[in-house]
Coordinates of C-alpha atoms in Angstrom, one line a residue:
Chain A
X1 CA 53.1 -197.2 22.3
X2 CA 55.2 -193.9 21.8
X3 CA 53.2 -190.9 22.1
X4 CA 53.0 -187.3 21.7
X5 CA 50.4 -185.4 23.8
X6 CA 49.4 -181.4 23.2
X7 CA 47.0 -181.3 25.7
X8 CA 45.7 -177.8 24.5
X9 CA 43.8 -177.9 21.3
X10 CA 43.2 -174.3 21.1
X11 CA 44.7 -171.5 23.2
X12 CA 44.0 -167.9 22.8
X13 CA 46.4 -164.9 23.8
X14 CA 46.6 -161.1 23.4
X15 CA 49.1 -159.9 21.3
X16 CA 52.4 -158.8 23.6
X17 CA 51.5 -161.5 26.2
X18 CA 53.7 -164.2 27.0
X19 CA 53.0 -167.9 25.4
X20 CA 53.5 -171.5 26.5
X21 CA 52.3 -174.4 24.5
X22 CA 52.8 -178.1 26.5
X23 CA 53.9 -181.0 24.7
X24 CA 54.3 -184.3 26.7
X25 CA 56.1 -187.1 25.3
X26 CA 56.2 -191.1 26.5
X27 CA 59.0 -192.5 25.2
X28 CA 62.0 -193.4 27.4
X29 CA 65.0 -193.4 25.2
X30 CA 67.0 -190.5 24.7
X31 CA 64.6 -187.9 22.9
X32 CA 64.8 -186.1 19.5
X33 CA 62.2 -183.5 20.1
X34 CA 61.0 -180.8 17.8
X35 CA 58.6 -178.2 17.7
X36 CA 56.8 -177.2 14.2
X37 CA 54.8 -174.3 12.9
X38 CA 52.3 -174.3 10.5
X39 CA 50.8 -170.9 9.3
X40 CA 47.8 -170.3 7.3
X41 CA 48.7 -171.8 3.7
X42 CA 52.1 -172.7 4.5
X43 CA 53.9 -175.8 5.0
X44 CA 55.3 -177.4 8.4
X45 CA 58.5 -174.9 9.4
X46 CA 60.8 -175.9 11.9
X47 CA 60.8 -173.5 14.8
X48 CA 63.3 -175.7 16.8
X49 CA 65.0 -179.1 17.9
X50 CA 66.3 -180.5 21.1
X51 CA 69.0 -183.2 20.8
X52 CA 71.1 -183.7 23.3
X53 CA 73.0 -180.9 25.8
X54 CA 71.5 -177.5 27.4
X55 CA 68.1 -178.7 28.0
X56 CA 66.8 -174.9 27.0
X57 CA 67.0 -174.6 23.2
X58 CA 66.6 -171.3 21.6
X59 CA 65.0 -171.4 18.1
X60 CA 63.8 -168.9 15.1
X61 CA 61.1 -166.0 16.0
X62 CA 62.0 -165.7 19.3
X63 CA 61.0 -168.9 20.7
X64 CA 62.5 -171.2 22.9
X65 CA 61.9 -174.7 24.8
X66 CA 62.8 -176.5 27.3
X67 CA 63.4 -180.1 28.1
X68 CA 62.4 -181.7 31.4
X69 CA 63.1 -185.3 31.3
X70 CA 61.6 -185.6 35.1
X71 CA 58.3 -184.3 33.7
X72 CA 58.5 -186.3 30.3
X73 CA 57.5 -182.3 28.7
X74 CA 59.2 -180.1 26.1
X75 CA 57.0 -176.8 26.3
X76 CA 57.2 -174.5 24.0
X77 CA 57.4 -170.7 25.0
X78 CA 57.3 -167.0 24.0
X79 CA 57.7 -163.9 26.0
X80 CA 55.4 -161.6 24.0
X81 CA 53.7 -162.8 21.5
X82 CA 53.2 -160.9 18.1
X83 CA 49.8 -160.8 15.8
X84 CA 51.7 -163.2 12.8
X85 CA 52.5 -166.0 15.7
X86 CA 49.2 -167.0 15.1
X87 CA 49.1 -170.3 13.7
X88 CA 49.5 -174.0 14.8
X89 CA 51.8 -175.3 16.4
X90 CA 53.0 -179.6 16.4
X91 CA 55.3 -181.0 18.8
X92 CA 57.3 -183.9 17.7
X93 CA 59.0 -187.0 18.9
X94 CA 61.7 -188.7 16.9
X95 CA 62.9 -190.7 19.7
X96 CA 61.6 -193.9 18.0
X97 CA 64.5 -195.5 17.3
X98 CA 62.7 -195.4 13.4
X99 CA 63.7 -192.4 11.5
X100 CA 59.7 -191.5 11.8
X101 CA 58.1 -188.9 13.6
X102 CA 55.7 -189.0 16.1
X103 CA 53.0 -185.9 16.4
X104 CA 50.8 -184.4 18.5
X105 CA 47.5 -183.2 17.5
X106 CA 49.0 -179.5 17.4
X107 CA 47.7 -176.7 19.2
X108 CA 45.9 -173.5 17.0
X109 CA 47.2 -170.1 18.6
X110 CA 45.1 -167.5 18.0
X111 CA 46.4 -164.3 18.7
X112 CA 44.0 -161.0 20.3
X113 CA 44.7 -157.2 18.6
Chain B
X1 CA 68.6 -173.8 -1.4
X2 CA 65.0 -174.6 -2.5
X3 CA 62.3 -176.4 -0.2
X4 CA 60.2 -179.7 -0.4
X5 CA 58.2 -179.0 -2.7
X6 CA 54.4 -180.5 -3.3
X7 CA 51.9 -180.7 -6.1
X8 CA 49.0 -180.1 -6.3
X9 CA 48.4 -178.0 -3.7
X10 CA 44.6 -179.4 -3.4
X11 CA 42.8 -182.1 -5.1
X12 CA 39.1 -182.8 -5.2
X13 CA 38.1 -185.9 -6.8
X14 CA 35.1 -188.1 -6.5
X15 CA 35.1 -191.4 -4.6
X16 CA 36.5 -194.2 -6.8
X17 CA 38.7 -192.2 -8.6
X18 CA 42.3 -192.2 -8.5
X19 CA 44.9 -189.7 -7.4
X20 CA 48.5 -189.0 -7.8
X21 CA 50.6 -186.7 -5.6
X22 CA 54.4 -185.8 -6.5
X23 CA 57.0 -184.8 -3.9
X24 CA 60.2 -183.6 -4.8
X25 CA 62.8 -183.1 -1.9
X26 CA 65.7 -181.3 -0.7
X27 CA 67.9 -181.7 -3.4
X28 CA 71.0 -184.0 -1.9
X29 CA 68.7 -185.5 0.5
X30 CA 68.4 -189.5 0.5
X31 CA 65.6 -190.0 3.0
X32 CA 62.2 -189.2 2.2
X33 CA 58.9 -189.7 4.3
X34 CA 55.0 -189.2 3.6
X35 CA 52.8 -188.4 6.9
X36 CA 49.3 -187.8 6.6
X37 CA 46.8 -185.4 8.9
X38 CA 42.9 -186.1 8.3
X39 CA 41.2 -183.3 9.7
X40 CA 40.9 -182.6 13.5
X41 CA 43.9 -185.8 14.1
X42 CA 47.3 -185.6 14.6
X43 CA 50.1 -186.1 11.8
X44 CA 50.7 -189.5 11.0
X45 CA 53.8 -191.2 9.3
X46 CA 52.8 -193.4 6.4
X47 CA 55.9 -194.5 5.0
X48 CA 60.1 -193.7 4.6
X49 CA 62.2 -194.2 1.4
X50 CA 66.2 -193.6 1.6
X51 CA 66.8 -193.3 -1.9
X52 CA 64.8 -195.5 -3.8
X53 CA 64.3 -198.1 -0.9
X54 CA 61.3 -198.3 0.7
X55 CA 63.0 -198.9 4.5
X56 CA 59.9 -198.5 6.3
X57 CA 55.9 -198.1 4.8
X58 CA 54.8 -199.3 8.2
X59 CA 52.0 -196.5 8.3
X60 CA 50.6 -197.3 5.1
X61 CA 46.9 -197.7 5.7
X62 CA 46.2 -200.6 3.1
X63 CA 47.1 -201.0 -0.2
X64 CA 44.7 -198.6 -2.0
X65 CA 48.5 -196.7 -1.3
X66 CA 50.9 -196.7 -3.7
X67 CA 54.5 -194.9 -3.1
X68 CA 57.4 -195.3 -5.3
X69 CA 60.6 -193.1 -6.2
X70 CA 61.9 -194.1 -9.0
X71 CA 66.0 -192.9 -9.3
X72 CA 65.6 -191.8 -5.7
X73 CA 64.5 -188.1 -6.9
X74 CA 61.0 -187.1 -6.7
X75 CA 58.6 -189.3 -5.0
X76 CA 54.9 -190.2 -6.4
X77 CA 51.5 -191.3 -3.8
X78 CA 49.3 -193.1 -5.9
X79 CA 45.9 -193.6 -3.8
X80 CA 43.4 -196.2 -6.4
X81 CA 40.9 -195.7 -6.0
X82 CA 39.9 -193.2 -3.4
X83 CA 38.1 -193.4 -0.7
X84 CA 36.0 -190.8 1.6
X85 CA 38.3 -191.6 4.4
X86 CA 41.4 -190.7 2.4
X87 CA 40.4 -187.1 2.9
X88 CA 43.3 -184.9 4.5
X89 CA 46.7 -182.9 4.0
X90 CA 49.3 -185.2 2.6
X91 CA 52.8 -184.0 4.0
X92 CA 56.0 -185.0 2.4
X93 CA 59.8 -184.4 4.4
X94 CA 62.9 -185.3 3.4
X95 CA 65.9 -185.2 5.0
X96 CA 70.0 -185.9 4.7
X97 CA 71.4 -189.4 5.1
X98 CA 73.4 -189.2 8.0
X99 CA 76.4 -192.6 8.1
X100 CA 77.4 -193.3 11.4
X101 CA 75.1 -191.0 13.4
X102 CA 73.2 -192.7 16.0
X103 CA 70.2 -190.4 15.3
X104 CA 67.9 -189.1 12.8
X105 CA 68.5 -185.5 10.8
X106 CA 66.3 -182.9 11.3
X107 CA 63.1 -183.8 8.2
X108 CA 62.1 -180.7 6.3
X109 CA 58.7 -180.5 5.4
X110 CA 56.8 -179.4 2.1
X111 CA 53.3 -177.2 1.9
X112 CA 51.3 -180.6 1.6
X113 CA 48.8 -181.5 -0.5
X114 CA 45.2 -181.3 0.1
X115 CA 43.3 -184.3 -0.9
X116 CA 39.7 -184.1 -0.9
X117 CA 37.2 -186.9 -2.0
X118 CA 33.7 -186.6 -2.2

């Protein structure tokens, strides 16, 4: 079955360092891959998508990601993070061939003064 | 533009009771979806309307779940009645109908609701 897999439940970082949250995916087609942020109280935001071309995305807050079909992974990065990236983070697949997503169990960033 | 917007924001009722939650989309957008997260699990799809066409409730988990969108607007999840295990954040997306594009449109996704049943 099509899968999603954050291996990292919970990663902590000081502010300024740099960031990178793993996201695995299983299935084999050609991937729709996104990579969600939920802050304290908000809703899910898009932070960004991969579709099809330059296999390094860049997306909104400075982040960026990069798909590596030979490693079935779409990691999620950040050169320094700031004190407000805090917050967790889903990776998505919506490969399916449905027009549904599939999620990973999201990773909570917490971030050190 | 404005969001998805849901409501309520949180919900407490007591087992047995029932619960209604109300989406309302992108305006423009024809596809609609509810996912659900119960605490500690990943985000799960439950079910996807375009328009007022349920085309896929597939993640529906039985049929205490009740989802209709009447005129293809605003969306309703009716849970009767409630069950402990229908604790968690109800998420609601939509996105745009794309014709002739071999791939889904990015979904946008509301604040969710909180359901909580004791």
């Amino acid at each position: 079955a099509q899968s999603v897999t954050q291996p990292d439940i919970h990663i902590t970082v000081s502010e300024g360092a740099s960031l990178e949250l793993r996201c695995n995916y299983s299935y084999g087609a050609t991937p729709y891959l996104f990579w969600y942020v939920q802050s304290p109280g908000q809703g899910l935001q898009l932070l960004l998508k991969y579709f099809s071309g330059d296999t390094l995305v860049q997306g909104i807050k400075g982040f960026e990601a990069e798909f590596k079909r030979s490693q079935s992974s779409f990691n999620l990065r950040k050169p320094s993070v700031h004190w407000s990236d805090a917050a967790e983070y889903f990776c998505a697949d919506g490969s399916s061939g449905t027009y549904k997503y599939i999620f990973g169990t999201g990773t909570r960033l917490k971030v050190l003064a | 533009e404005a969001g998805v917007t849901q409501f309520p924001s949180h919900s407490v009722i007591e087992k047995g009771q029932t619960v209604t939650l109300r989406c309302d989309p992108i305006s423009g957008h024809d596809n609609l979806y509810w996912y659900r997260r119960v605490m500690g699990k990943e985000i799960k799809f439950l079910l996807h309307f375009v328009k007022e066409s349920k085309q896929d409730e597939s993640g529906m988990p039985n049929n205490r779940f009740l989802a209709e969108r009447t005129g293809g607007t605003y969306s309703t999840l009716k849970v009767q009645p409630a069950e402990l295990e229908d604790s968690g954040v109800y998420f609601c997306a939509s996105s745009r109908l794309l014709a002739g594009v071999p791939r889904p449109d990015t979904q946008y996704f509301g604040p969710g609701t909180r359901l909580t049943v004791l």
